[in-house]
């Protein structure tokens, strides 16, 4: 069946909840835990999101992923999949800032049809759907599906953007949302978020007037303060939880 490995990042609320629940149920000793702050390993493994779950060397689940799914993997090597393949695919895109940024930048969900990402999103190797189900569903409809997803992608990315503003400025700070909601600033962040250097950038990465960027900018301008309050509470919950950090320390995942 292979060793179950869960990749996390300490600041990710989904990772936080998963680690805490696995610890509560006494299941952490049954899995390996790795930290994606070790970037080279994350790139080598093609980890698009956290939490990201491997069984042996194969991706078998990604965010959103529950402790219940991990427990099923431990006990039976499979997961009871109840959602439709499209819902699993879409929810995994929205939950991955990197993949969401790529899809929004290109206005096409077909950029997310990467084998490892699909296998993790669809739980393909552990009782879920074959990647071809989504590939066939999306083929010829990438732009059309994007149009329905753009508001959800914009909202998710607005949260990611404000979170990173608070990391850069300080959790107790208040960004000037009149300034940071300017479309050229949001657009430059999207270009950076969707790429690694020049890798993953469109051939002509000029995005003036991009509807997705405009949508993010509007959300940040109108709701930035409320988003900042929510993120401040989220991050302070994680940062101040000594038990959580002690768990990570005991697992040996906080080193460089």
GROMACS .gro file of C-alpha atoms in nm, residues 9 41 87 117 128 141 228:
model
    7
    9UNK     CA    1   0.258   2.438   0.561
   41UNK     CA    2   1.124   1.886  -0.219
   87UNK     CA    3  -1.689   1.945  -0.785
  117UNK     CA    4  -0.310   1.755  -0.959
  128UNK     CA    5  -1.207   0.810  -0.678
  141UNK     CA    6  -1.526   2.402  -2.232
  228UNK     CA    7  -0.809   4.145   0.708
   0.00000   0.00000   0.00000
